[in-house]
Amino acid sequence: MNINILYEDEEVIVCEKPAGVAAQTKRLGQADMESLLKNYRAGKGEQPYIGVVHRLDQPVRGVMVFAKTKEAAADLSRQVQTKMADKFYYAVTDGVPEQKKGTLEDYLLRDGKTNTSKVVSKSTEGAKSARLDYEVTAQNKTNAILRIRLDTGRHHQIRVQLANAGIPIVGDTKYNFKETMTRSGNGLLLCSYKIGFKHPKTHKKMEFEIRNPFLI
């Protein structure tokens, strides 16, 4: 599998993860970004270390940054955990939000047995705050394209929050009831199109972006 490398230096690799490929998996025989990049580095005669510092759901396409050293991994992980890294997405929704621009704030609870999350009350044990900002960039009578800035990085956050708001993502067979019933086969129409972070060594602000793949 060819990897679309957007940027590479001694500390980081920025690339595009294809839809359907896991960022990291324990399943034997299944290719993931970690193993693909390790093989890529080994093929160049380099020490094949790859640090996974953030995730994208397996059905989601988009930009990811990986560390090439343990020091870079520690720095980038800290940026992700302290919300210093910026993550932006495009999503196509079933339905159009009433407000063209807004913020969704909820509390989410993850169910490890079913690999799903749900919106719960703040007082629920184990609940974690989730926040995102969105803006409608295109719409028709039945769908909208949302540009989303993720403020927190919870499990399935965008998918759960949009579904809870009544505008689930097209192609989401976990959280979109229509898709669960029809199995349309369109794929999950969610893309991580831009990421921003400070370089772990130079501390220079860096941003990498791919074009919006969705039209309605």
XYZ file of N, CA and C in Angstrom:
648
model
N 0.838 -1.198 0.000
C 0.000 0.000 0.000
C 0.875 1.251 0.000
N 0.630 2.147 -0.940
C 1.372 3.399 -0.992
C 0.873 4.360 0.081
N 1.804 5.090 0.690
C 1.460 6.054 1.729
C 1.657 7.459 1.173
N 0.647 8.299 1.351
C 0.751 9.692 0.913
C 1.438 10.502 2.013
N 2.758 10.692 1.877
C 3.533 11.452 2.853
C 3.414 12.942 2.520
N 2.907 13.719 3.460
C 2.761 15.160 3.257
C 4.001 15.924 3.704
N 4.696 15.386 4.714
C 5.895 16.050 5.244
C 6.675 15.034 6.068
N 8.005 15.172 6.031
C 8.852 14.288 6.838
C 10.166 14.983 7.147
N 10.620 14.848 8.391
C 11.970 15.269 8.759
C 12.514 14.263 9.773
N 13.486 14.639 10.555
C 14.121 13.698 11.479
C 13.234 13.348 12.671
N 12.228 14.187 12.956
C 11.401 13.985 14.145
C 9.977 13.515 13.860
N 9.411 13.924 12.732
C 7.997 13.642 12.489
C 7.746 13.163 11.062
N 6.641 12.447 10.914
C 6.082 12.112 9.603
C 4.616 12.540 9.625
N 4.219 13.336 8.647
C 2.818 13.713 8.479
C 2.320 13.040 7.209
N 1.217 12.312 7.321
C 0.723 11.579 6.158
C -0.792 11.539 6.165
N -1.345 11.022 5.075
C -2.792 10.880 4.955
C -3.177 9.429 5.208
N -4.017 9.206 6.221
C -4.509 7.861 6.498
C -5.713 7.568 5.607
N -5.669 6.482 4.844
C -6.835 6.141 4.024
C -7.998 5.656 4.889
N -9.203 5.849 4.417
C -10.366 5.276 5.082
C -10.252 3.755 5.071
N -10.604 3.128 6.184
C -10.567 1.673 6.273
C -9.301 1.104 6.863
N -8.276 1.928 7.037
C -7.015 1.487 7.636
C -6.944 2.012 9.065
N -6.656 1.128 10.018
C -6.547 1.545 11.414
C -5.266 2.337 11.632
N -5.301 3.254 12.594
C -4.071 3.951 12.974
C -3.113 2.982 13.650
N -3.681 2.126 14.490
C -2.890 1.146 15.240
C -3.824 0.009 15.619
N -3.383 -1.229 15.468
C -4.234 -2.360 15.802
C -3.408 -3.498 16.374
N -4.061 -4.328 17.182
C -3.420 -5.524 17.728
C -3.807 -6.773 16.941
N -4.642 -6.599 15.910
C -5.100 -7.740 15.127
C -3.993 -8.233 14.207
N -3.659 -9.501 14.339
C -2.599 -10.083 13.528
C -3.010 -10.115 12.059
N -2.075 -9.761 11.195
C -2.323 -9.832 9.766
C -3.053 -8.646 9.179
N -3.472 -7.702 10.016
C -4.180 -6.522 9.516
C -3.231 -5.337 9.451
N -3.093 -4.765 8.274
C -2.206 -3.612 8.107
C -2.770 -2.403 8.841
N -1.906 -1.657 9.487
C -2.296 -0.398 10.109
C -1.231 0.642 9.787
N -1.508 1.900 10.123
C -0.570 2.968 9.785
C 0.761 2.785 10.501
N 0.721 2.334 11.733
C 1.958 2.129 12.488
C 2.875 1.135 11.778
N 2.333 -0.025 11.391
C 3.163 -1.041 10.736
C 3.584 -0.601 9.330
N 2.698 0.082 8.614
C 3.047 0.564 7.273
C 4.198 1.562 7.326
N 4.162 2.455 8.311
C 5.224 3.455 8.434
C 6.516 2.842 8.962
N 6.409 1.831 9.818
C 7.610 1.119 10.267
C 8.293 0.445 9.080
N 7.495 -0.188 8.231
C 8.053 -0.828 7.035
C 8.652 0.203 6.085
N 7.999 1.347 5.979
C 8.504 2.440 5.138
C 9.872 2.905 5.632
N 10.015 3.068 6.938
C 11.297 3.499 7.503
C 12.361 2.414 7.353
N 11.967 1.175 7.600
C 12.918 0.069 7.466
C 13.415 -0.041 6.027
N 12.522 0.220 5.074
C 12.900 0.166 3.668
C 13.918 1.221 3.276
N 14.018 2.278 4.085
C 15.015 3.326 3.841
C 16.269 3.114 4.678
N 16.311 1.974 5.387
C 17.476 1.679 6.212
C 17.501 2.424 7.528
N 16.347 2.925 7.966
C 16.262 3.667 9.221
C 15.781 2.770 10.351
N 16.048 3.186 11.576
C 15.488 2.502 12.745
C 13.967 2.655 12.692
N 13.230 1.543 12.622
C 11.797 1.652 12.327
C 10.925 1.964 13.543
N 11.264 3.030 14.265
C 10.408 3.455 15.379
C 9.321 4.391 14.851
N 8.085 4.154 15.299
C 6.969 5.045 14.988
C 6.157 5.252 16.260
N 6.002 6.504 16.659
C 5.194 6.825 17.829
C 3.812 7.299 17.408
N 2.780 6.573 17.858
C 1.389 6.949 17.568
C 0.926 7.904 18.660
N 0.681 9.158 18.313
C 0.389 10.181 19.329
C -1.067 10.634 19.328
N -1.831 10.250 18.305
C -3.276 10.517 18.299
C -3.931 9.499 17.382
N -5.246 9.465 17.376
C -5.975 8.432 16.641
C -6.950 9.043 15.649
N -7.297 8.235 14.667
C -8.446 8.483 13.811
C -9.218 7.177 13.734
N -10.538 7.237 13.834
C -11.334 6.023 13.695
C -10.999 5.336 12.375
N -11.059 4.020 12.367
C -10.672 3.257 11.177
C -11.423 3.684 9.908
N -12.736 3.991 9.970
C -13.429 4.383 8.730
C -13.117 5.797 8.257
N -12.358 6.562 9.055
C -12.142 7.982 8.763
C -10.842 8.191 7.998
N -10.930 8.963 6.942
C -9.760 9.364 6.169
C -9.221 10.669 6.745
N -7.894 10.878 6.633
C -7.418 12.193 7.024
C -5.957 12.298 7.392
N -5.574 13.524 7.781
C -4.191 13.864 8.090
C -3.832 13.400 9.496
N -2.676 12.741 9.620
C -2.163 12.320 10.922
C -0.683 12.665 11.019
N -0.227 12.914 12.242
C 1.198 13.115 12.487
C 1.696 11.969 13.359
N 2.851 11.427 13.017
C 3.497 10.360 13.773
C 4.896 10.812 14.163
N 5.360 10.326 15.303
C 6.697 10.682 15.780
C 7.718 9.657 15.304
N 8.942 10.138 15.017
C 10.029 9.255 14.597
C 11.029 8.997 15.721
N 10.869 9.699 16.844
C 11.718 9.463 18.017
C 10.834 9.443 19.260
N 11.336 8.828 20.317
C 10.570 8.784 21.569
C 10.403 10.178 22.161
N 11.413 11.019 21.985
C 11.332 12.389 22.498
C 10.234 13.172 21.770
N 10.180 13.016 20.459
C 9.132 13.683 19.679
C 7.752 13.149 20.052
N 7.665 11.846 20.299
C 6.393 11.240 20.690
C 5.891 11.819 22.005
N 6.788 11.984 22.968
C 6.403 12.540 24.267
C 5.904 13.973 24.113
N 6.601 14.768 23.305
C 6.218 16.166 23.110
C 4.881 16.282 22.381
N 4.708 15.527 21.309
C 3.466 15.596 20.548
C 2.282 15.060 21.355
N 2.510 14.006 22.129
C 1.449 13.462 22.984
C 0.995 14.506 23.996
N 1.953 15.233 24.545
C 1.625 16.299 25.507
C 0.782 17.378 24.831
N 1.130 17.735 23.606
C 0.356 18.750 22.887
C -1.083 18.293 22.652
N -1.249 17.022 22.302
C -2.590 16.485 22.075
C -3.385 16.487 23.375
N -2.759 16.039 24.457
C -3.448 15.927 25.742
C -3.802 17.283 26.340
N -2.990 18.300 26.061
C -3.228 19.635 26.625
C -3.929 20.568 25.637
N -4.474 20.013 24.565
C -5.254 20.752 23.570
C -4.434 21.802 22.825
N -3.129 21.607 22.757
C -2.284 22.526 21.990
C -2.284 22.180 20.501
N -2.625 20.943 20.189
C -2.709 20.522 18.786
C -4.105 20.838 18.255
N -4.177 21.353 17.036
C -5.459 21.711 16.424
C -5.873 20.639 15.423
N -7.156 20.226 15.499
C -7.669 19.197 14.599
C -8.978 19.671 13.969
N -9.030 19.622 12.644
C -10.189 20.115 11.902
C -10.726 19.012 10.989
N -12.043 18.981 10.840
C -12.707 17.921 10.083
C -13.768 18.504 9.152
N -14.096 17.720 8.121
C -15.311 17.934 7.337
C -16.210 16.721 7.545
N -17.514 16.960 7.654
C -18.486 15.879 7.787
C -19.710 16.208 6.951
N -20.296 15.171 6.348
C -21.568 15.318 5.646
C -22.652 14.740 6.542
N -23.653 15.554 6.861
C -24.671 15.129 7.815
C -25.987 14.774 7.137
N -26.703 13.853 7.774
C -28.079 13.541 7.417
C -28.948 14.583 8.103
N -29.429 15.543 7.354
C -30.154 16.657 7.949
C -29.285 17.901 7.985
N -29.926 19.030 8.212
C -29.245 20.327 8.226
C -29.444 20.970 9.597
N -28.371 21.413 10.251
C -28.533 22.047 11.566
C -29.313 23.356 11.460
N -30.093 23.668 12.497
C -30.875 24.904 12.496
C -29.965 26.125 12.503
N -28.892 26.062 13.274
C -27.930 27.157 13.325
C -26.775 26.854 12.381
N -26.386 27.822 11.583
C -25.326 27.609 10.600
C -23.942 27.558 11.237
N -23.847 28.024 12.454
C -22.578 28.034 13.169
C -22.871 27.851 14.644
N -22.093 27.005 15.318
C -22.385 26.796 16.725
C -21.370 25.912 17.420
N -21.672 25.610 18.664
C -20.822 24.773 19.511
C -21.668 23.674 20.121
N -21.149 22.469 20.135
C -21.804 21.354 20.812
C -20.980 20.988 22.036
N -21.631 20.974 23.187
C -20.980 20.597 24.441
C -21.801 19.509 25.110
N -21.190 18.373 25.355
C -21.868 17.230 25.955
C -20.917 16.515 26.904
N -21.467 15.490 27.568
C -20.644 14.563 28.345
C -20.828 13.175 27.744
N -19.707 12.493 27.503
C -19.740 11.196 26.840
C -19.259 10.095 27.766
N -19.838 8.922 27.575
C -19.423 7.728 28.316
C -19.119 6.629 27.313
N -17.948 6.052 27.430
C -17.533 4.999 26.501
C -17.911 3.627 27.034
N -18.381 2.762 26.144
C -18.679 1.369 26.463
C -17.658 0.495 25.737
N -16.681 -0.005 26.494
C -15.615 -0.797 25.896
C -16.098 -2.105 25.300
N -17.194 -2.666 25.835
C -17.697 -3.946 25.346
C -18.272 -3.831 23.938
N -18.927 -2.719 23.660
C -19.561 -2.541 22.350
C -18.766 -1.603 21.444
N -17.676 -1.035 21.965
C -16.862 -0.061 21.233
C -17.717 1.096 20.719
N -18.557 1.610 21.602
C -19.388 2.768 21.283
C -19.312 3.764 22.435
N -19.774 4.973 22.175
C -19.917 5.988 23.217
C -21.318 6.565 23.133
N -21.756 7.195 24.213
C -23.083 7.819 24.218
C -23.058 9.075 25.065
N -24.009 9.971 24.794
C -24.154 11.195 25.576
C -24.878 10.862 26.877
N -24.314 11.330 27.992
C -24.886 11.080 29.314
C -24.894 12.387 30.101
N -25.443 12.338 31.309
C -25.448 13.521 32.162
C -24.069 13.728 32.776
N -23.813 14.958 33.185
C -22.522 15.324 33.767
C -22.202 14.496 35.006
N -23.240 14.110 35.738
C -23.040 13.397 37.002
C -22.775 11.907 36.825
N -22.881 11.395 35.598
C -22.661 9.968 35.349
C -21.210 9.594 35.629
N -21.021 8.519 36.364
C -19.662 8.068 36.685
C -18.905 7.715 35.401
N -17.714 8.263 35.266
C -16.894 7.992 34.092
C -17.151 8.913 32.915
N -18.119 9.826 33.039
C -18.436 10.743 31.940
C -17.302 11.738 31.719
N -17.036 12.043 30.444
C -15.984 13.002 30.097
C -16.569 14.107 29.221
N -16.127 15.333 29.460
C -16.641 16.467 28.694
C -16.179 16.384 27.242
N -17.042 16.836 26.338
C -16.745 16.817 24.904
C -17.246 18.120 24.293
N -16.383 18.756 23.509
C -16.739 20.051 22.917
C -16.201 20.148 21.491
N -17.043 20.658 20.605
C -16.609 20.935 19.235
C -17.324 22.175 18.716
N -16.690 22.851 17.775
C -17.286 23.987 17.074
C -17.544 23.570 15.629
N -18.663 24.011 15.070
C -18.975 23.653 13.687
C -19.468 24.871 12.908
N -19.353 24.765 11.591
C -19.876 25.786 10.685
C -20.327 25.101 9.406
N -21.523 25.425 8.945
C -22.038 24.863 7.696
C -21.356 25.556 6.520
N -20.743 24.768 5.639
C -20.068 25.341 4.465
C -20.850 25.106 3.175
N -21.775 24.146 3.194
C -22.633 23.879 2.035
C -23.841 23.093 2.524
N -24.954 23.215 1.811
C -26.142 22.459 2.200
C -27.108 22.347 1.032
N -27.976 21.326 1.124
C -29.130 21.221 0.244
C -30.335 20.922 1.133
N -31.387 20.367 0.597
C -32.590 20.153 1.402
C -32.415 19.063 2.454
N -31.524 18.122 2.196
C -31.427 16.964 3.092
C -30.079 16.792 3.779
N -29.042 17.452 3.277
C -27.694 17.239 3.821
C -26.956 18.557 3.994
N -25.915 18.510 4.812
C -25.038 19.669 4.987
C -23.601 19.191 5.092
N -22.680 20.050 4.663
C -21.262 19.818 4.916
C -20.853 20.738 6.053
N -20.321 20.147 7.113
C -19.883 20.900 8.280
C -18.369 20.929 8.357
N -17.833 22.115 8.641
C -16.420 22.230 8.997
C -16.361 22.255 10.515
N -15.547 21.370 11.082
C -15.556 21.142 12.530
C -14.172 21.341 13.112
N -14.122 22.067 14.207
C -12.894 22.154 15.005
C -13.122 21.379 16.291
N -12.270 20.385 16.513
C -12.398 19.526 17.682
C -11.624 20.124 18.849
N -12.331 20.389 19.954
C -11.680 20.962 21.130
C -11.206 19.879 22.092
N -11.930 18.762 22.117
C -11.528 17.600 22.922
C -11.438 16.397 21.989
N -10.807 15.344 22.442
C -10.602 14.182 21.571
C -11.165 12.906 22.158
N -12.468 12.887 22.373
C -13.103 11.713 22.969
C -13.382 10.626 21.930
N -13.610 9.422 22.427
C -13.902 8.264 21.584
C -15.158 8.521 20.751
N -15.016 8.449 19.422
C -16.132 8.637 18.487
C -16.850 9.967 18.706
N -16.137 10.973 19.190
C -16.789 12.202 19.649
C -17.662 12.882 18.605
N -17.107 13.173 17.438
C -17.879 13.895 16.423
C -19.106 13.091 16.016
N -18.928 11.808 15.832
C -20.020 10.937 15.402
C -21.147 10.921 16.434
N -20.791 10.820 17.710
C -21.790 10.751 18.781
C -22.488 12.094 18.968
N -21.712 13.178 18.995
C -22.316 14.484 19.241
C -23.239 14.918 18.107
N -22.847 14.675 16.865
C -23.717 15.046 15.753
C -24.982 14.189 15.738
N -24.853 12.906 16.031
C -26.033 12.042 16.101
C -26.974 12.510 17.209
N -26.413 12.873 18.346
C -27.225 13.355 19.467
C -27.931 14.668 19.131
N -27.306 15.474 18.258
C -27.898 16.752 17.843
C -28.938 16.579 16.735
N -29.159 15.337 16.304
C -30.163 15.078 15.279
C -29.657 15.205 13.863
N -28.335 15.300 13.707
C -27.730 15.408 12.367
C -26.582 14.399 12.256
N -26.900 13.101 12.285
C -25.840 12.084 12.223
C -25.085 12.132 10.901
N -23.894 11.559 10.902
C -23.052 11.577 9.707
C -23.527 10.529 8.702
N -23.560 10.918 7.445
C -23.912 9.986 6.372
C -22.884 8.848 6.345
N -23.380 7.619 6.275
C -22.499 6.459 6.210
C -22.098 5.888 7.550
N -22.591 6.465 8.646
C -22.195 6.000 9.982
C -23.133 4.890 10.444
N -22.693 3.650 10.314
C -23.541 2.515 10.664
C -23.593 2.249 12.162
N -22.801 2.961 12.950
C -22.869 2.815 14.408
C -23.872 3.779 15.040
N -23.934 5.004 14.518
C -24.713 6.039 15.196
C -25.809 6.670 14.339
N -25.892 6.319 13.069
C -26.930 6.844 12.190
C -27.945 5.736 11.946
N -29.134 5.863 12.543
C -30.138 4.803 12.475
C -30.519 4.481 11.033
N -30.613 5.500 10.184
C -30.955 5.258 8.778
C -29.920 4.367 8.109
N -28.647 4.629 8.386
C -27.577 3.833 7.780
C -27.596 2.409 8.318
N -27.897 2.265 9.609
C -27.960 0.942 10.217
C -29.036 0.095 9.547
N -30.139 0.743 9.186
C -31.250 0.014 8.574
C -31.006 -0.267 7.092
N -30.405 0.692 6.374
C -30.292 0.545 4.922
C -28.945 0.011 4.460
N -27.899 0.186 5.296
C -26.549 -0.248 4.907
C -26.207 0.284 3.519
N -26.234 1.606 3.374
C -26.095 2.223 2.052
C -24.750 1.943 1.393
N -23.708 1.673 2.178
C -22.416 1.351 1.607
C -21.628 2.532 1.097
N -22.033 3.750 1.474
C -21.328 4.937 1.002
C -20.015 5.176 1.736
N -19.819 4.538 2.856
C -18.670 4.830 3.696
C -18.981 5.990 4.619
N -18.204 6.136 5.662
C -18.405 7.200 6.643
C -17.888 8.520 6.072
N -18.765 9.487 5.893
C -18.389 10.753 5.257
C -17.869 11.739 6.303
N -16.712 11.397 6.847
C -16.007 12.212 7.837
C -14.529 12.194 7.480
N -13.921 13.370 7.418
C -12.519 13.481 7.005
C -11.791 14.465 7.901
N -10.644 14.051 8.422
C -9.765 14.956 9.173
C -8.893 15.687 8.156
N -9.284 16.911 7.812
C -8.627 17.576 6.676
C -7.443 18.453 7.060
N -7.332 18.816 8.346
C -6.221 19.695 8.739
C -5.779 19.410 10.169
N -4.465 19.465 10.386
C -3.913 19.319 11.728
C -2.834 20.375 11.929
N -2.769 20.916 13.126
C -1.757 21.909 13.463
C -1.086 21.558 14.777
N 0.218 21.771 14.851
C 0.976 21.465 16.066
C 2.285 22.232 16.034
N 2.976 22.258 17.162
C 4.309 22.846 17.212
C 5.345 21.754 17.010
N 6.313 22.016 16.152
C 7.345 21.022 15.894
C 8.040 20.671 17.208
N 8.200 19.372 17.499
C 8.741 18.966 18.803
C 10.174 19.406 19.072
N 10.918 19.751 18.029
C 12.305 20.182 18.231
C 12.479 21.687 18.029
N 11.940 22.214 16.932
C 12.123 23.640 16.630
C 11.051 24.514 17.277
N 9.931 23.892 17.673
C 8.776 24.581 18.276
C 8.086 25.536 17.300
N 8.386 25.381 16.025
C 7.724 26.175 14.991
C 6.310 25.645 14.769
N 5.343 26.572 14.628
C 3.967 26.173 14.353
C 3.869 25.592 12.946
N 3.266 24.409 12.834
C 3.139 23.734 11.545
C 1.680 23.355 11.313
N 1.223 23.490 10.075
C -0.126 23.086 9.693
C -0.079 22.319 8.375
N -0.870 21.267 8.307
C -0.937 20.452 7.097
C -2.397 20.191 6.772
N -2.718 20.292 5.484
C -4.117 20.269 5.074
C -4.278 19.510 3.763
N -5.382 18.775 3.653
C -5.789 18.172 2.388
C -7.125 18.797 1.988
N -7.477 18.680 0.733
C -8.708 19.331 0.266
C -9.935 18.586 0.786
N -11.023 19.304 0.872
C -12.300 18.711 1.259
C -12.740 17.720 0.176
N -12.918 16.443 0.524
C -13.259 15.452 -0.501
C -14.755 15.355 -0.791
N -15.579 16.129 -0.081
C -17.028 15.931 -0.151
C -17.734 17.017 -0.963
N -18.715 16.590 -1.750
C -19.604 17.484 -2.483
C -21.037 17.033 -2.256
N -21.947 17.989 -2.167
C -23.367 17.636 -2.065
C -24.159 18.470 -3.066
